[in-house]
Amino acid sequence: MVSPVSGPKYLSVREHLRRRVAALPETTLLPPEPVLCAEYGVSRITLRRAVDGLVADGHLVREQGRGTYVTRPAIRHEYRESFVHRIAGFNSVMTEQGAQVGTTVLTQRIVPAPAAVVTELRLDSAADVVELVRLRSVDGAPNHVAHSFLPAELYPAAAVEDFRQGSLYDYLRREYGADLAHGRIVVDVGTAAPEEAELLRVVAGSPLLVVRTTVRDSDGRPLVHSFSRLRPDVSQVEFEVSVGGR
């Protein structure tokens, strides 16, 4: 059985194959195309589109005269945001791990707060926010697109700050003395829109991890709301949890 994934049939086949090859040893040969087509109940064209996506992502390798076999993506990093001893964003944590983090700012502007952001940041419905959208890469490979929203009344200069380097959280502490004390993270799954797919170098409709974060001060007032849409083939989400204390 192929697990249902919204969108074209090949996406369901691709996702099932991705989970399947993840459990196989490297260099394991896949069954021949006719066998897989019969197993999944699809045409060769559909199967090849599914396999092409896994080859592009580094899960499979095609070799003339040998067939298609299992490999592993060359880059795999953990997406970490730690809320045990400090609020540390992606840039800070990945840099500490020795990774080379790259950032391309896609959007940076003051806009009326979207309804979902009004709720998360407890804003007046007419409030403005600084919207910051960044493409983040690790060691040269695209990793995720991060969308961050901050109350414009509290952090107006964030609309013009150069965020191609450094951490948003570090900037808020340094420039505004922001009390980033607590964080709430929600993780779910989405699919890549065509524009995202091009940025992240995946097939449109591919599954993405969606990590939503709201950071609050010591009094519980929300200061920053973000959501990041990550390639699951090169990312893991790790949580640190402490019992007791603050």
JSON list of C-alpha atoms in Angstrom, two decimals:
[
{"chain": "A", "resi": 1, "resn": "MET", "atom": "CA", "xyz": [0.00, 0.00, 0.00]},
{"chain": "A", "resi": 2, "resn": "VAL", "atom": "CA", "xyz": [1.17, 3.52, -0.77]},
{"chain": "A", "resi": 3, "resn": "SER", "atom": "CA", "xyz": [0.54, 6.08, 1.97]},
{"chain": "A", "resi": 4, "resn": "PRO", "atom": "CA", "xyz": [-1.66, 8.91, 0.67]},
{"chain": "A", "resi": 5, "resn": "VAL", "atom": "CA", "xyz": [0.05, 12.23, -0.06]},
{"chain": "A", "resi": 6, "resn": "SER", "atom": "CA", "xyz": [-1.98, 15.09, -1.52]},
{"chain": "A", "resi": 7, "resn": "GLY", "atom": "CA", "xyz": [-1.09, 15.93, -5.09]},
{"chain": "A", "resi": 8, "resn": "PRO", "atom": "CA", "xyz": [0.04, 13.87, -8.09]},
{"chain": "A", "resi": 9, "resn": "LYS", "atom": "CA", "xyz": [0.40, 10.07, -7.76]},
{"chain": "A", "resi": 10, "resn": "TYR", "atom": "CA", "xyz": [4.18, 10.13, -8.11]},
{"chain": "A", "resi": 11, "resn": "LEU", "atom": "CA", "xyz": [4.46, 12.11, -4.85]},
{"chain": "A", "resi": 12, "resn": "SER", "atom": "CA", "xyz": [2.80, 9.27, -2.93]},
{"chain": "A", "resi": 13, "resn": "VAL", "atom": "CA", "xyz": [5.14, 6.77, -4.56]},
{"chain": "A", "resi": 14, "resn": "ARG", "atom": "CA", "xyz": [8.13, 8.99, -3.89]},
{"chain": "A", "resi": 15, "resn": "GLU", "atom": "CA", "xyz": [7.29, 9.43, -0.20]},
{"chain": "A", "resi": 16, "resn": "HIS", "atom": "CA", "xyz": [6.71, 5.71, 0.28]},
{"chain": "A", "resi": 17, "resn": "LEU", "atom": "CA", "xyz": [9.99, 4.91, -1.49]},
{"chain": "A", "resi": 18, "resn": "ARG", "atom": "CA", "xyz": [11.83, 7.51, 0.59]},
{"chain": "A", "resi": 19, "resn": "ARG", "atom": "CA", "xyz": [10.74, 5.84, 3.83]},
{"chain": "A", "resi": 20, "resn": "ARG", "atom": "CA", "xyz": [11.50, 2.43, 2.35]},
{"chain": "A", "resi": 21, "resn": "VAL", "atom": "CA", "xyz": [15.07, 3.21, 1.26]},
{"chain": "A", "resi": 22, "resn": "ALA", "atom": "CA", "xyz": [15.78, 4.99, 4.55]},
{"chain": "A", "resi": 23, "resn": "ALA", "atom": "CA", "xyz": [15.46, 1.59, 6.25]},
{"chain": "A", "resi": 24, "resn": "LEU", "atom": "CA", "xyz": [17.76, -0.19, 3.78]},
{"chain": "A", "resi": 25, "resn": "PRO", "atom": "CA", "xyz": [21.56, -0.46, 3.97]},
{"chain": "A", "resi": 26, "resn": "GLU", "atom": "CA", "xyz": [23.59, 1.67, 1.58]},
{"chain": "A", "resi": 27, "resn": "THR", "atom": "CA", "xyz": [24.33, 0.08, -1.82]},
{"chain": "A", "resi": 28, "resn": "THR", "atom": "CA", "xyz": [21.13, -2.02, -1.66]},
{"chain": "A", "resi": 29, "resn": "LEU", "atom": "CA", "xyz": [19.76, -2.41, -5.19]},
{"chain": "A", "resi": 30, "resn": "LEU", "atom": "CA", "xyz": [16.14, -1.52, -5.81]},
{"chain": "A", "resi": 31, "resn": "PRO", "atom": "CA", "xyz": [13.97, -4.09, -7.60]},
{"chain": "A", "resi": 32, "resn": "PRO", "atom": "CA", "xyz": [13.72, -3.63, -11.40]},
{"chain": "A", "resi": 33, "resn": "GLU", "atom": "CA", "xyz": [11.30, -1.02, -12.73]},
{"chain": "A", "resi": 34, "resn": "PRO", "atom": "CA", "xyz": [8.64, -3.55, -13.88]},
{"chain": "A", "resi": 35, "resn": "VAL", "atom": "CA", "xyz": [8.54, -5.05, -10.39]},
{"chain": "A", "resi": 36, "resn": "LEU", "atom": "CA", "xyz": [8.17, -1.66, -8.71]},
{"chain": "A", "resi": 37, "resn": "CYS", "atom": "CA", "xyz": [5.52, -0.54, -11.22]},
{"chain": "A", "resi": 38, "resn": "ALA", "atom": "CA", "xyz": [3.49, -3.64, -10.46]},
{"chain": "A", "resi": 39, "resn": "GLU", "atom": "CA", "xyz": [4.00, -3.22, -6.72]},
{"chain": "A", "resi": 40, "resn": "TYR", "atom": "CA", "xyz": [2.81, 0.41, -6.69]},
{"chain": "A", "resi": 41, "resn": "GLY", "atom": "CA", "xyz": [0.28, 0.05, -9.49]},
{"chain": "A", "resi": 42, "resn": "VAL", "atom": "CA", "xyz": [1.74, 2.89, -11.55]},
{"chain": "A", "resi": 43, "resn": "SER", "atom": "CA", "xyz": [3.20, 3.45, -15.01]},
{"chain": "A", "resi": 44, "resn": "ARG", "atom": "CA", "xyz": [6.93, 3.62, -15.70]},
{"chain": "A", "resi": 45, "resn": "ILE", "atom": "CA", "xyz": [6.65, 7.38, -16.26]},
{"chain": "A", "resi": 46, "resn": "THR", "atom": "CA", "xyz": [5.12, 7.86, -12.80]},
{"chain": "A", "resi": 47, "resn": "LEU", "atom": "CA", "xyz": [7.69, 5.60, -11.17]},
{"chain": "A", "resi": 48, "resn": "ARG", "atom": "CA", "xyz": [10.60, 7.36, -12.86]},
{"chain": "A", "resi": 49, "resn": "ARG", "atom": "CA", "xyz": [9.35, 10.77, -11.69]},
{"chain": "A", "resi": 50, "resn": "ALA", "atom": "CA", "xyz": [9.28, 9.44, -8.12]},
{"chain": "A", "resi": 51, "resn": "VAL", "atom": "CA", "xyz": [12.74, 7.92, -8.42]},
{"chain": "A", "resi": 52, "resn": "ASP", "atom": "CA", "xyz": [14.14, 11.04, -10.11]},
{"chain": "A", "resi": 53, "resn": "GLY", "atom": "CA", "xyz": [13.19, 13.09, -7.05]},
{"chain": "A", "resi": 54, "resn": "LEU", "atom": "CA", "xyz": [14.99, 10.69, -4.71]},
{"chain": "A", "resi": 55, "resn": "VAL", "atom": "CA", "xyz": [18.06, 10.69, -6.94]},
{"chain": "A", "resi": 56, "resn": "ALA", "atom": "CA", "xyz": [18.09, 14.51, -6.92]},
{"chain": "A", "resi": 57, "resn": "ASP", "atom": "CA", "xyz": [17.82, 14.53, -3.10]},
{"chain": "A", "resi": 58, "resn": "GLY", "atom": "CA", "xyz": [20.69, 12.06, -2.67]},
{"chain": "A", "resi": 59, "resn": "HIS", "atom": "CA", "xyz": [18.71, 9.01, -1.49]},
{"chain": "A", "resi": 60, "resn": "LEU", "atom": "CA", "xyz": [19.29, 6.93, -4.61]},
{"chain": "A", "resi": 61, "resn": "VAL", "atom": "CA", "xyz": [21.95, 6.62, -7.30]},
{"chain": "A", "resi": 62, "resn": "ARG", "atom": "CA", "xyz": [21.47, 5.33, -10.84]},
{"chain": "A", "resi": 63, "resn": "GLU", "atom": "CA", "xyz": [24.42, 3.51, -12.38]},
{"chain": "A", "resi": 64, "resn": "GLN", "atom": "CA", "xyz": [24.53, 2.31, -15.98]},
{"chain": "A", "resi": 65, "resn": "GLY", "atom": "CA", "xyz": [24.62, -1.47, -16.13]},
{"chain": "A", "resi": 66, "resn": "ARG", "atom": "CA", "xyz": [24.06, -1.86, -12.41]},
{"chain": "A", "resi": 67, "resn": "GLY", "atom": "CA", "xyz": [20.68, -0.35, -11.64]},
{"chain": "A", "resi": 68, "resn": "THR", "atom": "CA", "xyz": [19.41, 2.00, -8.93]},
{"chain": "A", "resi": 69, "resn": "TYR", "atom": "CA", "xyz": [20.79, 1.61, -5.44]},
{"chain": "A", "resi": 70, "resn": "VAL", "atom": "CA", "xyz": [20.48, 3.18, -2.01]},
{"chain": "A", "resi": 71, "resn": "THR", "atom": "CA", "xyz": [22.81, 5.93, -0.87]},
{"chain": "A", "resi": 72, "resn": "ARG", "atom": "CA", "xyz": [22.58, 8.64, 1.77]},
{"chain": "A", "resi": 73, "resn": "PRO", "atom": "CA", "xyz": [22.31, 12.42, 1.40]},
{"chain": "A", "resi": 74, "resn": "ALA", "atom": "CA", "xyz": [25.74, 13.96, 1.77]},
{"chain": "A", "resi": 75, "resn": "ILE", "atom": "CA", "xyz": [24.52, 16.62, 4.20]},
{"chain": "A", "resi": 76, "resn": "ARG", "atom": "CA", "xyz": [22.33, 16.05, 7.21]},
{"chain": "A", "resi": 77, "resn": "HIS", "atom": "CA", "xyz": [22.00, 18.51, 10.07]},
{"chain": "A", "resi": 78, "resn": "GLU", "atom": "CA", "xyz": [19.82, 18.78, 13.10]},
{"chain": "A", "resi": 79, "resn": "TYR", "atom": "CA", "xyz": [17.53, 21.80, 13.36]},
{"chain": "A", "resi": 80, "resn": "ARG", "atom": "CA", "xyz": [17.87, 22.93, 16.96]},
{"chain": "A", "resi": 81, "resn": "GLU", "atom": "CA", "xyz": [16.29, 25.65, 19.01]},
{"chain": "A", "resi": 82, "resn": "SER", "atom": "CA", "xyz": [17.17, 25.24, 22.68]},
{"chain": "A", "resi": 83, "resn": "PHE", "atom": "CA", "xyz": [14.90, 26.66, 25.39]},
{"chain": "A", "resi": 84, "resn": "VAL", "atom": "CA", "xyz": [16.46, 24.92, 28.40]},
{"chain": "A", "resi": 85, "resn": "HIS", "atom": "CA", "xyz": [19.27, 27.30, 29.38]},
{"chain": "A", "resi": 86, "resn": "ARG", "atom": "CA", "xyz": [18.81, 30.01, 26.73]},
{"chain": "A", "resi": 87, "resn": "ILE", "atom": "CA", "xyz": [16.88, 30.95, 23.62]},
{"chain": "A", "resi": 88, "resn": "ALA", "atom": "CA", "xyz": [19.29, 30.11, 20.79]},
{"chain": "A", "resi": 89, "resn": "GLY", "atom": "CA", "xyz": [18.29, 30.44, 17.16]},
{"chain": "A", "resi": 90, "resn": "PHE", "atom": "CA", "xyz": [19.28, 28.34, 14.16]},
{"chain": "A", "resi": 91, "resn": "ASN", "atom": "CA", "xyz": [22.24, 30.49, 13.13]},
{"chain": "A", "resi": 92, "resn": "SER", "atom": "CA", "xyz": [23.89, 30.44, 16.57]},
{"chain": "A", "resi": 93, "resn": "VAL", "atom": "CA", "xyz": [23.42, 26.73, 17.21]},
{"chain": "A", "resi": 94, "resn": "MET", "atom": "CA", "xyz": [24.50, 25.55, 13.76]},
{"chain": "A", "resi": 95, "resn": "THR", "atom": "CA", "xyz": [27.56, 27.81, 13.81]},
{"chain": "A", "resi": 96, "resn": "GLU", "atom": "CA", "xyz": [28.54, 26.32, 17.17]},
{"chain": "A", "resi": 97, "resn": "GLN", "atom": "CA", "xyz": [28.32, 22.88, 15.55]},
{"chain": "A", "resi": 98, "resn": "GLY", "atom": "CA", "xyz": [30.88, 23.98, 12.97]},
{"chain": "A", "resi": 99, "resn": "ALA", "atom": "CA", "xyz": [28.46, 24.31, 10.06]},
{"chain": "A", "resi": 100, "resn": "GLN", "atom": "CA", "xyz": [28.66, 27.13, 7.53]},
{"chain": "A", "resi": 101, "resn": "VAL", "atom": "CA", "xyz": [25.29, 28.90, 7.63]},
{"chain": "A", "resi": 102, "resn": "GLY", "atom": "CA", "xyz": [24.21, 31.07, 4.71]},
{"chain": "A", "resi": 103, "resn": "THR", "atom": "CA", "xyz": [21.29, 33.49, 4.67]},
{"chain": "A", "resi": 104, "resn": "THR", "atom": "CA", "xyz": [19.49, 35.17, 1.78]},
{"chain": "A", "resi": 105, "resn": "VAL", "atom": "CA", "xyz": [16.91, 37.77, 2.81]},
{"chain": "A", "resi": 106, "resn": "LEU", "atom": "CA", "xyz": [13.85, 37.33, 0.60]},
{"chain": "A", "resi": 107, "resn": "THR", "atom": "CA", "xyz": [11.43, 39.76, 2.28]},
{"chain": "A", "resi": 108, "resn": "GLN", "atom": "CA", "xyz": [11.97, 42.46, 4.91]},
{"chain": "A", "resi": 109, "resn": "ARG", "atom": "CA", "xyz": [9.20, 44.99, 5.42]},
{"chain": "A", "resi": 110, "resn": "ILE", "atom": "CA", "xyz": [6.54, 46.42, 7.75]},
{"chain": "A", "resi": 111, "resn": "VAL", "atom": "CA", "xyz": [3.07, 45.02, 6.97]},
{"chain": "A", "resi": 112, "resn": "PRO", "atom": "CA", "xyz": [-0.34, 44.74, 8.66]},
{"chain": "A", "resi": 113, "resn": "ALA", "atom": "CA", "xyz": [-0.20, 41.73, 10.96]},
{"chain": "A", "resi": 114, "resn": "PRO", "atom": "CA", "xyz": [-1.77, 38.60, 9.42]},
{"chain": "A", "resi": 115, "resn": "ALA", "atom": "CA", "xyz": [-4.64, 37.14, 11.45]},
{"chain": "A", "resi": 116, "resn": "ALA", "atom": "CA", "xyz": [-2.61, 34.15, 12.68]},
{"chain": "A", "resi": 117, "resn": "VAL", "atom": "CA", "xyz": [0.21, 36.46, 13.82]},
{"chain": "A", "resi": 118, "resn": "VAL", "atom": "CA", "xyz": [-2.25, 38.77, 15.60]},
{"chain": "A", "resi": 119, "resn": "THR", "atom": "CA", "xyz": [-3.34, 35.75, 17.63]},
{"chain": "A", "resi": 120, "resn": "GLU", "atom": "CA", "xyz": [0.17, 34.45, 18.37]},
{"chain": "A", "resi": 121, "resn": "LEU", "atom": "CA", "xyz": [1.57, 37.86, 19.35]},
{"chain": "A", "resi": 122, "resn": "ARG", "atom": "CA", "xyz": [-1.64, 39.06, 21.07]},
{"chain": "A", "resi": 123, "resn": "LEU", "atom": "CA", "xyz": [-1.75, 42.21, 18.97]},
{"chain": "A", "resi": 124, "resn": "ASP", "atom": "CA", "xyz": [-4.48, 44.63, 18.10]},
{"chain": "A", "resi": 125, "resn": "SER", "atom": "CA", "xyz": [-6.06, 43.67, 14.80]},
{"chain": "A", "resi": 126, "resn": "ALA", "atom": "CA", "xyz": [-4.82, 46.94, 13.26]},
{"chain": "A", "resi": 127, "resn": "ALA", "atom": "CA", "xyz": [-1.20, 46.47, 14.42]},
{"chain": "A", "resi": 128, "resn": "ASP", "atom": "CA", "xyz": [1.77, 46.35, 12.07]},
{"chain": "A", "resi": 129, "resn": "VAL", "atom": "CA", "xyz": [4.58, 43.80, 12.22]},
{"chain": "A", "resi": 130, "resn": "VAL", "atom": "CA", "xyz": [8.07, 43.50, 10.78]},
{"chain": "A", "resi": 131, "resn": "GLU", "atom": "CA", "xyz": [7.98, 40.57, 8.37]},
{"chain": "A", "resi": 132, "resn": "LEU", "atom": "CA", "xyz": [11.33, 38.88, 7.73]},
{"chain": "A", "resi": 133, "resn": "VAL", "atom": "CA", "xyz": [11.63, 35.95, 5.31]},
{"chain": "A", "resi": 134, "resn": "ARG", "atom": "CA", "xyz": [15.01, 34.27, 4.91]},
{"chain": "A", "resi": 135, "resn": "LEU", "atom": "CA", "xyz": [16.35, 31.33, 2.92]},
{"chain": "A", "resi": 136, "resn": "ARG", "atom": "CA", "xyz": [18.80, 29.47, 5.17]},
{"chain": "A", "resi": 137, "resn": "SER", "atom": "CA", "xyz": [21.48, 27.14, 3.83]},
{"chain": "A", "resi": 138, "resn": "VAL", "atom": "CA", "xyz": [23.93, 24.81, 5.57]},
{"chain": "A", "resi": 139, "resn": "ASP", "atom": "CA", "xyz": [27.33, 24.19, 3.99]},
{"chain": "A", "resi": 140, "resn": "GLY", "atom": "CA", "xyz": [26.02, 25.58, 0.71]},
{"chain": "A", "resi": 141, "resn": "ALA", "atom": "CA", "xyz": [22.85, 23.44, 0.48]},
{"chain": "A", "resi": 142, "resn": "PRO", "atom": "CA", "xyz": [19.38, 25.00, 0.99]},
{"chain": "A", "resi": 143, "resn": "ASN", "atom": "CA", "xyz": [17.87, 23.86, 4.30]},
{"chain": "A", "resi": 144, "resn": "HIS", "atom": "CA", "xyz": [14.73, 25.86, 5.04]},
{"chain": "A", "resi": 145, "resn": "VAL", "atom": "CA", "xyz": [12.79, 29.07, 4.55]},
{"chain": "A", "resi": 146, "resn": "ALA", "atom": "CA", "xyz": [12.23, 30.99, 7.79]},
{"chain": "A", "resi": 147, "resn": "HIS", "atom": "CA", "xyz": [9.36, 33.47, 8.24]},
{"chain": "A", "resi": 148, "resn": "SER", "atom": "CA", "xyz": [9.62, 35.73, 11.31]},
{"chain": "A", "resi": 149, "resn": "PHE", "atom": "CA", "xyz": [7.18, 38.34, 12.61]},
{"chain": "A", "resi": 150, "resn": "LEU", "atom": "CA", "xyz": [7.91, 41.00, 15.26]},
{"chain": "A", "resi": 151, "resn": "PRO", "atom": "CA", "xyz": [5.70, 43.82, 16.58]},
{"chain": "A", "resi": 152, "resn": "ALA", "atom": "CA", "xyz": [6.74, 46.91, 14.59]},
{"chain": "A", "resi": 153, "resn": "GLU", "atom": "CA", "xyz": [5.97, 49.12, 17.58]},
{"chain": "A", "resi": 154, "resn": "LEU", "atom": "CA", "xyz": [8.56, 47.28, 19.68]},
{"chain": "A", "resi": 155, "resn": "TYR", "atom": "CA", "xyz": [11.24, 46.62, 17.06]},
{"chain": "A", "resi": 156, "resn": "PRO", "atom": "CA", "xyz": [10.94, 49.17, 14.22]},
{"chain": "A", "resi": 157, "resn": "ALA", "atom": "CA", "xyz": [14.64, 49.08, 13.27]},
{"chain": "A", "resi": 158, "resn": "ALA", "atom": "CA", "xyz": [14.39, 45.36, 12.48]},
{"chain": "A", "resi": 159, "resn": "ALA", "atom": "CA", "xyz": [12.77, 46.42, 9.20]},
{"chain": "A", "resi": 160, "resn": "VAL", "atom": "CA", "xyz": [16.09, 47.85, 7.96]},
{"chain": "A", "resi": 161, "resn": "GLU", "atom": "CA", "xyz": [18.73, 45.81, 9.79]},
{"chain": "A", "resi": 162, "resn": "ASP", "atom": "CA", "xyz": [21.07, 43.66, 7.65]},
{"chain": "A", "resi": 163, "resn": "PHE", "atom": "CA", "xyz": [20.16, 40.07, 8.54]},
{"chain": "A", "resi": 164, "resn": "ARG", "atom": "CA", "xyz": [22.38, 38.39, 5.97]},
{"chain": "A", "resi": 165, "resn": "GLN", "atom": "CA", "xyz": [24.70, 37.59, 8.87]},
{"chain": "A", "resi": 166, "resn": "GLY", "atom": "CA", "xyz": [24.09, 36.78, 12.51]},
{"chain": "A", "resi": 167, "resn": "SER", "atom": "CA", "xyz": [21.11, 35.80, 14.62]},
{"chain": "A", "resi": 168, "resn": "LEU", "atom": "CA", "xyz": [17.75, 37.57, 14.91]},
{"chain": "A", "resi": 169, "resn": "TYR", "atom": "CA", "xyz": [17.56, 36.66, 18.60]},
{"chain": "A", "resi": 170, "resn": "ASP", "atom": "CA", "xyz": [21.06, 38.01, 19.26]},
{"chain": "A", "resi": 171, "resn": "TYR", "atom": "CA", "xyz": [20.10, 41.26, 17.47]},
{"chain": "A", "resi": 172, "resn": "LEU", "atom": "CA", "xyz": [16.97, 41.70, 19.61]},
{"chain": "A", "resi": 173, "resn": "ARG", "atom": "CA", "xyz": [18.96, 41.18, 22.81]},
{"chain": "A", "resi": 174, "resn": "ARG", "atom": "CA", "xyz": [21.79, 43.48, 21.74]},
{"chain": "A", "resi": 175, "resn": "GLU", "atom": "CA", "xyz": [19.77, 46.35, 20.28]},
{"chain": "A", "resi": 176, "resn": "TYR", "atom": "CA", "xyz": [16.60, 46.23, 22.37]},
{"chain": "A", "resi": 177, "resn": "GLY", "atom": "CA", "xyz": [17.56, 44.30, 25.50]},
{"chain": "A", "resi": 178, "resn": "ALA", "atom": "CA", "xyz": [14.80, 41.83, 24.63]},
{"chain": "A", "resi": 179, "resn": "ASP", "atom": "CA", "xyz": [13.95, 39.38, 27.42]},
{"chain": "A", "resi": 180, "resn": "LEU", "atom": "CA", "xyz": [13.69, 36.15, 25.41]},
{"chain": "A", "resi": 181, "resn": "ALA", "atom": "CA", "xyz": [12.80, 33.83, 28.25]},
{"chain": "A", "resi": 182, "resn": "HIS", "atom": "CA", "xyz": [10.35, 31.16, 27.06]},
{"chain": "A", "resi": 183, "resn": "GLY", "atom": "CA", "xyz": [9.56, 29.42, 23.82]},
{"chain": "A", "resi": 184, "resn": "ARG", "atom": "CA", "xyz": [6.80, 27.21, 22.47]},
{"chain": "A", "resi": 185, "resn": "ILE", "atom": "CA", "xyz": [7.43, 24.99, 19.44]},
{"chain": "A", "resi": 186, "resn": "VAL", "atom": "CA", "xyz": [4.83, 23.22, 17.31]},
{"chain": "A", "resi": 187, "resn": "VAL", "atom": "CA", "xyz": [5.91, 20.83, 14.55]},
{"chain": "A", "resi": 188, "resn": "ASP", "atom": "CA", "xyz": [3.71, 19.62, 11.72]},
{"chain": "A", "resi": 189, "resn": "VAL", "atom": "CA", "xyz": [3.99, 18.68, 8.05]},
{"chain": "A", "resi": 190, "resn": "GLY", "atom": "CA", "xyz": [3.28, 20.71, 4.93]},
{"chain": "A", "resi": 191, "resn": "THR", "atom": "CA", "xyz": [4.01, 20.49, 1.22]},
{"chain": "A", "resi": 192, "resn": "ALA", "atom": "CA", "xyz": [6.28, 22.66, -0.91]},
{"chain": "A", "resi": 193, "resn": "ALA", "atom": "CA", "xyz": [4.61, 25.32, -3.02]},
{"chain": "A", "resi": 194, "resn": "PRO", "atom": "CA", "xyz": [6.22, 25.83, -6.46]},
{"chain": "A", "resi": 195, "resn": "GLU", "atom": "CA", "xyz": [8.14, 28.94, -5.32]},
{"chain": "A", "resi": 196, "resn": "GLU", "atom": "CA", "xyz": [9.42, 27.17, -2.19]},
{"chain": "A", "resi": 197, "resn": "ALA", "atom": "CA", "xyz": [10.33, 24.08, -4.17]},
{"chain": "A", "resi": 198, "resn": "GLU", "atom": "CA", "xyz": [12.56, 26.12, -6.45]},
{"chain": "A", "resi": 199, "resn": "LEU", "atom": "CA", "xyz": [14.30, 27.77, -3.50]},
{"chain": "A", "resi": 200, "resn": "LEU", "atom": "CA", "xyz": [14.81, 24.49, -1.63]},
{"chain": "A", "resi": 201, "resn": "ARG", "atom": "CA", "xyz": [15.65, 22.43, -4.74]},
{"chain": "A", "resi": 202, "resn": "VAL", "atom": "CA", "xyz": [12.87, 19.91, -4.24]},
{"chain": "A", "resi": 203, "resn": "VAL", "atom": "CA", "xyz": [9.90, 18.80, -6.32]},
{"chain": "A", "resi": 204, "resn": "ALA", "atom": "CA", "xyz": [6.76, 20.93, -5.92]},
{"chain": "A", "resi": 205, "resn": "GLY", "atom": "CA", "xyz": [4.36, 19.19, -3.57]},
{"chain": "A", "resi": 206, "resn": "SER", "atom": "CA", "xyz": [7.16, 17.42, -1.67]},
{"chain": "A", "resi": 207, "resn": "PRO", "atom": "CA", "xyz": [6.63, 17.04, 2.10]},
{"chain": "A", "resi": 208, "resn": "LEU", "atom": "CA", "xyz": [8.23, 19.70, 4.31]},
{"chain": "A", "resi": 209, "resn": "LEU", "atom": "CA", "xyz": [8.67, 19.88, 8.06]},
{"chain": "A", "resi": 210, "resn": "VAL", "atom": "CA", "xyz": [6.98, 23.00, 9.46]},
{"chain": "A", "resi": 211, "resn": "VAL", "atom": "CA", "xyz": [8.35, 24.30, 12.77]},
{"chain": "A", "resi": 212, "resn": "ARG", "atom": "CA", "xyz": [6.35, 27.11, 14.43]},
{"chain": "A", "resi": 213, "resn": "THR", "atom": "CA", "xyz": [7.97, 29.01, 17.30]},
{"chain": "A", "resi": 214, "resn": "THR", "atom": "CA", "xyz": [6.63, 31.71, 19.61]},
{"chain": "A", "resi": 215, "resn": "VAL", "atom": "CA", "xyz": [9.12, 33.32, 22.00]},
{"chain": "A", "resi": 216, "resn": "ARG", "atom": "CA", "xyz": [7.88, 35.13, 25.13]},
{"chain": "A", "resi": 217, "resn": "ASP", "atom": "CA", "xyz": [9.43, 37.27, 27.84]},
{"chain": "A", "resi": 218, "resn": "SER", "atom": "CA", "xyz": [9.56, 36.43, 31.56]},
{"chain": "A", "resi": 219, "resn": "ASP", "atom": "CA", "xyz": [6.03, 37.81, 32.03]},
{"chain": "A", "resi": 220, "resn": "GLY", "atom": "CA", "xyz": [4.63, 35.65, 29.24]},
{"chain": "A", "resi": 221, "resn": "ARG", "atom": "CA", "xyz": [4.29, 38.46, 26.69]},
{"chain": "A", "resi": 222, "resn": "PRO", "atom": "CA", "xyz": [4.90, 37.17, 23.13]},
{"chain": "A", "resi": 223, "resn": "LEU", "atom": "CA", "xyz": [7.77, 38.95, 21.36]},
{"chain": "A", "resi": 224, "resn": "VAL", "atom": "CA", "xyz": [8.52, 36.94, 18.20]},
{"chain": "A", "resi": 225, "resn": "HIS", "atom": "CA", "xyz": [6.54, 34.47, 16.13]},
{"chain": "A", "resi": 226, "resn": "SER", "atom": "CA", "xyz": [8.26, 32.42, 13.44]},
{"chain": "A", "resi": 227, "resn": "PHE", "atom": "CA", "xyz": [7.64, 29.45, 11.24]},
{"chain": "A", "resi": 228, "resn": "SER", "atom": "CA", "xyz": [10.28, 27.57, 9.29]},
{"chain": "A", "resi": 229, "resn": "ARG", "atom": "CA", "xyz": [9.62, 25.21, 6.40]},
{"chain": "A", "resi": 230, "resn": "LEU", "atom": "CA", "xyz": [12.39, 22.62, 6.20]},
{"chain": "A", "resi": 231, "resn": "ARG", "atom": "CA", "xyz": [13.56, 19.96, 3.79]},
{"chain": "A", "resi": 232, "resn": "PRO", "atom": "CA", "xyz": [13.07, 16.74, 5.80]},
{"chain": "A", "resi": 233, "resn": "ASP", "atom": "CA", "xyz": [15.76, 14.86, 3.87]},
{"chain": "A", "resi": 234, "resn": "VAL", "atom": "CA", "xyz": [18.53, 17.11, 5.25]},
{"chain": "A", "resi": 235, "resn": "SER", "atom": "CA", "xyz": [16.99, 18.15, 8.56]},
{"chain": "A", "resi": 236, "resn": "GLN", "atom": "CA", "xyz": [15.99, 16.74, 11.90]},
{"chain": "A", "resi": 237, "resn": "VAL", "atom": "CA", "xyz": [14.14, 18.58, 14.65]},
{"chain": "A", "resi": 238, "resn": "GLU", "atom": "CA", "xyz": [15.62, 18.10, 18.11]},
{"chain": "A", "resi": 239, "resn": "PHE", "atom": "CA", "xyz": [14.07, 19.21, 21.39]},
{"chain": "A", "resi": 240, "resn": "GLU", "atom": "CA", "xyz": [15.80, 19.63, 24.73]},
{"chain": "A", "resi": 241, "resn": "VAL", "atom": "CA", "xyz": [13.47, 19.26, 27.68]},
{"chain": "A", "resi": 242, "resn": "SER", "atom": "CA", "xyz": [14.23, 19.86, 31.37]},
{"chain": "A", "resi": 243, "resn": "VAL", "atom": "CA", "xyz": [12.06, 18.94, 34.32]},
{"chain": "A", "resi": 244, "resn": "GLY", "atom": "CA", "xyz": [11.89, 21.39, 37.21]},
{"chain": "A", "resi": 245, "resn": "GLY", "atom": "CA", "xyz": [13.55, 24.76, 37.60]},
{"chain": "A", "resi": 246, "resn": "ARG", "atom": "CA", "xyz": [12.52, 27.81, 35.58]}
]
